[in-house]
Short mmCIF file of C-alpha atoms in Angstrom, two decimals:
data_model
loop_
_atom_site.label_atom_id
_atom_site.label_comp_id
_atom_site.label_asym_id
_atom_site.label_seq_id
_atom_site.Cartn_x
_atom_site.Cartn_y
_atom_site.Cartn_z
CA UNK A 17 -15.74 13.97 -14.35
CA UNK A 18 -13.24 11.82 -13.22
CA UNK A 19 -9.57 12.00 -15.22
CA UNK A 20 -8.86 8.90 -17.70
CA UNK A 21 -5.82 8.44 -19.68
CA UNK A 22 -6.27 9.92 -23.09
CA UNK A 23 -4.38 8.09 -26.13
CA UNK A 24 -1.38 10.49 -25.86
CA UNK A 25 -1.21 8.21 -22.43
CA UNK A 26 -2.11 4.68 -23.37
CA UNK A 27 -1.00 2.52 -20.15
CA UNK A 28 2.55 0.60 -21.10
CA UNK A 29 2.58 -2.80 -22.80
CA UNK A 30 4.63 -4.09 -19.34
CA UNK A 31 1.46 -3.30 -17.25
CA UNK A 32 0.12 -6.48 -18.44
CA UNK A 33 2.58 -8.37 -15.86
CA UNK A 34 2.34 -5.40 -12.95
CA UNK A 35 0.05 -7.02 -10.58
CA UNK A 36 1.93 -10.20 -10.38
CA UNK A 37 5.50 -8.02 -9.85
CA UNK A 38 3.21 -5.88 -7.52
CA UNK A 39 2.07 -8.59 -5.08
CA UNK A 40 5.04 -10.07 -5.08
CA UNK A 41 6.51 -6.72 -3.91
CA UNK A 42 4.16 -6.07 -1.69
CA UNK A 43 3.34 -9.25 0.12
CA UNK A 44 7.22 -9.79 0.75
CA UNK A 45 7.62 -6.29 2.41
CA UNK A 46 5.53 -7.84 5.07
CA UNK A 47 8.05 -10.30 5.67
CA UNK A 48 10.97 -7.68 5.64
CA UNK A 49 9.25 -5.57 7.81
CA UNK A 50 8.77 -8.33 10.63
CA UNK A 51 13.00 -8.80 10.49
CA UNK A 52 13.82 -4.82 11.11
CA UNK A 53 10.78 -4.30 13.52
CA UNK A 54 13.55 -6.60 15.41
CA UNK A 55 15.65 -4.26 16.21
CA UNK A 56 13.66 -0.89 15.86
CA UNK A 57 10.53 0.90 16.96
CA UNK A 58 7.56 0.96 14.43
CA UNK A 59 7.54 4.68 13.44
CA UNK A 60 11.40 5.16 13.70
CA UNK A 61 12.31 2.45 11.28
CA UNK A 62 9.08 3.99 9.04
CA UNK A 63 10.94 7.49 9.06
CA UNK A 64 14.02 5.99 8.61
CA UNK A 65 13.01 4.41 5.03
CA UNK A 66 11.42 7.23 4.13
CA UNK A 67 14.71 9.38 4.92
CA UNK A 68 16.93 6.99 2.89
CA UNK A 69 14.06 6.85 -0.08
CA UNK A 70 14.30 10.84 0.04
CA UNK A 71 17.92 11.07 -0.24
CA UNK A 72 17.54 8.90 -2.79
CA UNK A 73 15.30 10.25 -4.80
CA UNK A 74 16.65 13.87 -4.60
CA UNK A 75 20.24 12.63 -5.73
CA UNK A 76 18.22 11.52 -8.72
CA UNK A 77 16.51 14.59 -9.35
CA UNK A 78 19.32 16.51 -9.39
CA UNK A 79 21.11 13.96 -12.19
CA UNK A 80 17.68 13.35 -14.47
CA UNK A 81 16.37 16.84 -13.73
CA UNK A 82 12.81 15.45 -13.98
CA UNK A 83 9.46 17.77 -14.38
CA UNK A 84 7.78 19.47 -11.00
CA UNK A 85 4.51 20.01 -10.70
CA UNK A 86 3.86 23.42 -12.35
CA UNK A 87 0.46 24.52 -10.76
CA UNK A 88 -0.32 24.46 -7.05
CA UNK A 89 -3.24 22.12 -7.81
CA UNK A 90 -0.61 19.60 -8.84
CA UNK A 91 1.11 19.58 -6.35
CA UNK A 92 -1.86 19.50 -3.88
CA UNK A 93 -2.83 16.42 -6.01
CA UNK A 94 0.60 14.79 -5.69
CA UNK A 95 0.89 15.92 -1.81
CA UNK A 96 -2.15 14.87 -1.16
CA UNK A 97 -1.20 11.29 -2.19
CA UNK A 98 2.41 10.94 -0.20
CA UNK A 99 0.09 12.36 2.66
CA UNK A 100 -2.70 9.55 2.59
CA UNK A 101 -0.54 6.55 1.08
CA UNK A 102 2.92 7.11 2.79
CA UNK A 103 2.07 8.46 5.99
CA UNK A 104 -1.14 8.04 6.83
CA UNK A 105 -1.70 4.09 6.07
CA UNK A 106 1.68 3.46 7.09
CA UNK A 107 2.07 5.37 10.39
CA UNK A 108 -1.28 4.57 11.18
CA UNK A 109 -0.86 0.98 10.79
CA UNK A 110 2.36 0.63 12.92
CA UNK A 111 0.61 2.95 15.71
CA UNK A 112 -2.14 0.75 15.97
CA UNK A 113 -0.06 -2.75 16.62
CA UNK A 114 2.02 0.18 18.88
CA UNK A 115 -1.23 0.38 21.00
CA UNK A 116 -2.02 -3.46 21.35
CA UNK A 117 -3.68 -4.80 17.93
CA UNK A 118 -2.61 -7.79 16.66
CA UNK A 119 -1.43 -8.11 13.44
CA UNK A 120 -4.41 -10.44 12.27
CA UNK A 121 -6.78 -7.65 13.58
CA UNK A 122 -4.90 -4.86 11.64
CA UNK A 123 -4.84 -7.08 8.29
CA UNK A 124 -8.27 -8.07 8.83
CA UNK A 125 -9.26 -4.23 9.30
CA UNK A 126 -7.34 -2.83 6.49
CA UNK A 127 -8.30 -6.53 4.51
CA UNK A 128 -11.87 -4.42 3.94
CA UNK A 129 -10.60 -2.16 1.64
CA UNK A 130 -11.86 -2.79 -1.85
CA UNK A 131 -15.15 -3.04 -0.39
CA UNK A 132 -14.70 0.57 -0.09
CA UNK A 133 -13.33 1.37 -2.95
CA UNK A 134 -16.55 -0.55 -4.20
CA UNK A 135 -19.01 1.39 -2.58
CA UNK A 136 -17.14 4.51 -3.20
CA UNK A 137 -15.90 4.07 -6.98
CA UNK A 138 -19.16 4.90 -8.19
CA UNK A 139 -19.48 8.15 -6.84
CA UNK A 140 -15.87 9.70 -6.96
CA UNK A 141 -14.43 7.56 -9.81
CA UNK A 142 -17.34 7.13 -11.90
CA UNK A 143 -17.12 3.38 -12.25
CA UNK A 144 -19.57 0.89 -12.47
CA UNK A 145 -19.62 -2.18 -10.07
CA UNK A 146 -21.75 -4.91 -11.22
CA UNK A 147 -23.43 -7.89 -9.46
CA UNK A 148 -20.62 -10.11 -10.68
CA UNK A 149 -17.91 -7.78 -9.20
CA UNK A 150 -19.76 -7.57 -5.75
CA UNK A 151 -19.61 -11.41 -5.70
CA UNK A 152 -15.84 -11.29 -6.22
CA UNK A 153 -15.20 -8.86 -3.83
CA UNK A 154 -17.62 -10.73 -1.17
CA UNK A 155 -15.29 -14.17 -2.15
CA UNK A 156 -12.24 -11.89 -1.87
CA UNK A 157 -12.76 -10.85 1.48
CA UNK A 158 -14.29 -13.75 2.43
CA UNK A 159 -10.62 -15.60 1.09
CA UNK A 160 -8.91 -13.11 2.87
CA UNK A 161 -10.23 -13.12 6.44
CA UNK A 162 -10.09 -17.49 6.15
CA UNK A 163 -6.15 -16.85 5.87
CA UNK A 164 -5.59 -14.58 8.35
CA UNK A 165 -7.97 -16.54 11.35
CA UNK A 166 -6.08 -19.18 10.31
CA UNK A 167 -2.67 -17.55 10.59
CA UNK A 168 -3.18 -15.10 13.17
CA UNK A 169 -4.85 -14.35 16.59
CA UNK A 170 -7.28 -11.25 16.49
CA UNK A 171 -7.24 -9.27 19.57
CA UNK A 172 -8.11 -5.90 19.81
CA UNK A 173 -6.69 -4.35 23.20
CA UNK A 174 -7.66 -0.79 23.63
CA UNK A 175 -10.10 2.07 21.23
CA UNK A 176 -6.85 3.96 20.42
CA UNK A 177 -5.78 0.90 18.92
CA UNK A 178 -8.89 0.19 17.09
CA UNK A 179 -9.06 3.91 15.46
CA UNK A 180 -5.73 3.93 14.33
CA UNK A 181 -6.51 0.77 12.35
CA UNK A 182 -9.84 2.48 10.78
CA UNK A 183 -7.75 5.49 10.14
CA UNK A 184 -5.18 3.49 8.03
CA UNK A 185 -8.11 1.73 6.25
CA UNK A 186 -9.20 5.13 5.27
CA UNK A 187 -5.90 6.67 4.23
CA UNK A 188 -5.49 3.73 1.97
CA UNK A 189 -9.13 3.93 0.44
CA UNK A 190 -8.94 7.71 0.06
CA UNK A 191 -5.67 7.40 -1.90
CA UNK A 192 -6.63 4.99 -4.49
CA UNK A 193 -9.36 7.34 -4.70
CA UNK A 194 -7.56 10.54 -4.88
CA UNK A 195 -5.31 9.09 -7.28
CA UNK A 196 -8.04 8.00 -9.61
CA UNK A 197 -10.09 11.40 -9.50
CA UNK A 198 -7.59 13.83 -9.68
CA UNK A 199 -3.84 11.86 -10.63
CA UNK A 200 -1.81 13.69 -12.82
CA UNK A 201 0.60 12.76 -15.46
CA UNK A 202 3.69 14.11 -13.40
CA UNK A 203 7.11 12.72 -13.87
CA UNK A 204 7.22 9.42 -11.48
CA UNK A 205 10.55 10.70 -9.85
CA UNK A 206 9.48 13.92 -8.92
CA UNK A 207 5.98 12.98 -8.10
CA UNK A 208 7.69 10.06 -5.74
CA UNK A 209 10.03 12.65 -4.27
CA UNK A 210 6.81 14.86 -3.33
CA UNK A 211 4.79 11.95 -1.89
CA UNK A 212 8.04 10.43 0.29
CA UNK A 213 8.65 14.10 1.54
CA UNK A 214 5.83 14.87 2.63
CA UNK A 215 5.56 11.36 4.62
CA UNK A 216 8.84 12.07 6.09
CA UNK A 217 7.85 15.16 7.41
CA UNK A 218 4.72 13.51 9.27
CA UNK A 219 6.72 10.18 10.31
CA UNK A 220 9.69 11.50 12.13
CA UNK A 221 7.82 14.15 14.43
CA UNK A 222 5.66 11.66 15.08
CA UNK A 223 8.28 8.90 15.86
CA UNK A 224 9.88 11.72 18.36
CA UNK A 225 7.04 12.34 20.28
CA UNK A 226 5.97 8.75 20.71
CA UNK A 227 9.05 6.36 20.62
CA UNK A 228 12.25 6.11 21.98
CA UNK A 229 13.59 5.87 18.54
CA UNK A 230 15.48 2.39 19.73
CA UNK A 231 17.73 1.52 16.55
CA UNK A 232 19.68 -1.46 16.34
CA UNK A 233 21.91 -2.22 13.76
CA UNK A 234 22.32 -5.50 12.87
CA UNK A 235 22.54 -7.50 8.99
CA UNK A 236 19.18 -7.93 9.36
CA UNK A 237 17.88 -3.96 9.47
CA UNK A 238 20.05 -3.13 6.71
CA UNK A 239 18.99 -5.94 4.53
CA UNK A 240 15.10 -5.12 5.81
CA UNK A 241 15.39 -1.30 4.88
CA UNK A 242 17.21 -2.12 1.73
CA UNK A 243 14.40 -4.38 0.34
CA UNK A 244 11.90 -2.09 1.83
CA UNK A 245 13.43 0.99 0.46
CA UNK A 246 13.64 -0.35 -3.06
CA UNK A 247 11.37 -3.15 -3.80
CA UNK A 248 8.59 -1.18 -1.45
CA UNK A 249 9.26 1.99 -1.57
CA UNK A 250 10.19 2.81 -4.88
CA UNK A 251 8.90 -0.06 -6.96
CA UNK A 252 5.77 -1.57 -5.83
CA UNK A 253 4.48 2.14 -5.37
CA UNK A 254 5.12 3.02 -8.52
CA UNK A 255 3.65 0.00 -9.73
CA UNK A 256 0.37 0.68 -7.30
CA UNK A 257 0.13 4.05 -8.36
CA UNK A 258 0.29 3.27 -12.39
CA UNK A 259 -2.11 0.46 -12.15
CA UNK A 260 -4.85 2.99 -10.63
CA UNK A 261 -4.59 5.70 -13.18
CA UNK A 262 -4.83 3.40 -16.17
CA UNK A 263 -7.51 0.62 -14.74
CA UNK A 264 -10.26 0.94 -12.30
CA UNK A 265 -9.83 1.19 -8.86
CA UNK A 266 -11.98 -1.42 -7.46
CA UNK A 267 -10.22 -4.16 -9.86
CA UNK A 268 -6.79 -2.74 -8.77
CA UNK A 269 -7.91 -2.75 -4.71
CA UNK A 270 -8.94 -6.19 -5.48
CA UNK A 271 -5.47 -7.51 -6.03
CA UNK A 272 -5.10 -6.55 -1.77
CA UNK A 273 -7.09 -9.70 -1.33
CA UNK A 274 -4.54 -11.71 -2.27
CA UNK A 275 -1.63 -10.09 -0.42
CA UNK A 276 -2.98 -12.26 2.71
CA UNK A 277 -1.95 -15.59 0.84
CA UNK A 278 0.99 -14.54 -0.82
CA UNK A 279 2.30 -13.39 2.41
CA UNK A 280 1.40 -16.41 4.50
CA UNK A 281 3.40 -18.42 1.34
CA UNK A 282 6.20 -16.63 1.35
CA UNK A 283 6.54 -16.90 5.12
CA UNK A 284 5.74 -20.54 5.02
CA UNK A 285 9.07 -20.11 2.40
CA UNK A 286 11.10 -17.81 4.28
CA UNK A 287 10.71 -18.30 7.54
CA UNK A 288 9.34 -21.38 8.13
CA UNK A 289 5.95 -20.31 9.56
CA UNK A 290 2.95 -22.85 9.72
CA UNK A 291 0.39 -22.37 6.90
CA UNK A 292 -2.65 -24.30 8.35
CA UNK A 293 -4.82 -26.40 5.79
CA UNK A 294 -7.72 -24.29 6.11
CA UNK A 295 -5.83 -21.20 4.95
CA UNK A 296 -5.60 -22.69 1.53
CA UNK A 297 -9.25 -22.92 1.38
CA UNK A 298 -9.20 -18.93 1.88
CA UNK A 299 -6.07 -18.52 -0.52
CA UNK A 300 -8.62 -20.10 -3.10
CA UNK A 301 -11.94 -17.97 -2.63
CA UNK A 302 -9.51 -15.10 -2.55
CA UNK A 303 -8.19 -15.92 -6.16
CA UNK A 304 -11.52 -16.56 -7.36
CA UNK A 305 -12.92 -13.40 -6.08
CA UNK A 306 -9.98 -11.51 -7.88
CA UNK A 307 -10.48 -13.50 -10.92
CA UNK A 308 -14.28 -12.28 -11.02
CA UNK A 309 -13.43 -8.21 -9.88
CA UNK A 310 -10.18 -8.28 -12.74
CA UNK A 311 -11.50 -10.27 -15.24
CA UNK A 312 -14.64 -10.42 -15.81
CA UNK A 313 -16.67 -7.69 -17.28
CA UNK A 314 -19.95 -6.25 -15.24
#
């Protein structure tokens, strides 16, 4: 059966506000990440956060000492997470714009993610999804692709290209999952140092083999990796990882659905970028569609 929280681990009183924090997080680390792709390859400036979130979590270890994992399967559990999450959505997303996919394809790809974790969640999670759910999640995704054709051209330029954006839809759907089924209670700094290891170890080899690790640095990478390293990295994560082991994890995927709009608002913000008037036709089915998955029972 899968593992729920028992009263000796009620979720926090502040997880009422974490998916707002969360997609704020989340949607502007899109943003970040289009100023330091500037001025560095994809998979070099990915193992360069991770190497800076390492070094920053193990100077913390050392001061707060926290918990390890004190079984193998623990740490298999929390491994298995840094492995899926850190580098295997994130490295395979970057490789597949690396290989020719636009960034509208890759969102739209990856955009289909709480669909799986609705198809799955029953089996693996032991959750129910009921006929009001599926509508949300339809309207979700529905929300979601109208703001991203609007936004973005989809173009799809070679197979590799096209796997590697499958494989990071995967990773992310089989870490919500893993999390769910077989997350433990271990200390969030240690687990977090476990999870970013392990990605670093995947990412850099992988940046050595298949860029030429171009770094620039300019105001504009430092402030990217900063934001990325910390609001990312660090918090969003955590907050991402919490929300799964004390809700469901086809109500927390659903909150993805809205990291379209929120991006494409902040950019209109930020940067300045057009937000067509369709796309705020999609940023309101996407709501709605969230609205029904998180609120709504059965």
């Amino acid at each position: 059966m899968p593992q729920r929280p028992d009263s000796a681990t009620a979720a926090p009183a502040w997880l009422v506000g974490a998916p707002a924090l969360f997609l704020l997080l989340w949607s502007s680390g899109f943003v970040f990440l289009k100023l330091g792709l500037r001025d560095a390859d994809p998979l070099t400036f990915l193992a360069l956060r991770y190497a800076i979130v390492v070094a920053l979590l193990a100077g913390l270890s050392l001061w707060f000492k926290p918990e390890f994992p004190r079984t193998a399967a623990a740490w298999l559990h929390v491994g298995m997470v840094g492995l899926l999450l850190q580098a295997g959505y994130f490295a395979f997303t970057y490789l597949s714009l690396k290989y020719g996919m636009s960034a509208g394809a890759a969102a739209l790809i990856t955009s289909q993610q709480p669909i799986l974790i609705g198809l799955l969640a029953p089996a693996i999670a032991g959750e129910r999804v009921g006929v009001i759910r599926w509508v949300g999640l339809a309207l979700g995704v529905t929300g979601a692709a109208i703001v991203i054709l609007a936004k973005s051209s989809i173009e799809i330029s070679s197979a590799r290209a096209l796997v590697f954006a499958v494989l990071a839809l995967l990773s992310m759907t089989g870490s919500t999952l893993w999390e769910k089924r077989f997350g433990t209670a271990t200390h969030p700094l240690s687990a977090s140092l476990v999870q970013y290891g392990v990605a670093l170890l995947i990412t850099a080899p992988l940046a050595y083999l298949l860029e030429p690790m171009r770094v620039h640095w300019t105001l504009g990478l430092a402030g990217s990796l900063a934001y990325l390293v910390v609001g990312n990295s660090l918090l969003a994560i955590y907050l991402l990882l919490t929300m799964i082991r004390f809700g469901e994890a086809s109500r927390v995927s659903a909150l993805f659905f809205l990291v379209p709009p929120v991006t494409a608002v902040i950019a209109l913000v930020a940067l300045g970028e057009a937000l067509p008037p369709v796309a705020w036709v999609g940023m309101v089915l996407a709501a709605i569609g969230v609205y029904l998955v998180a609120r709504l029972q059965k």
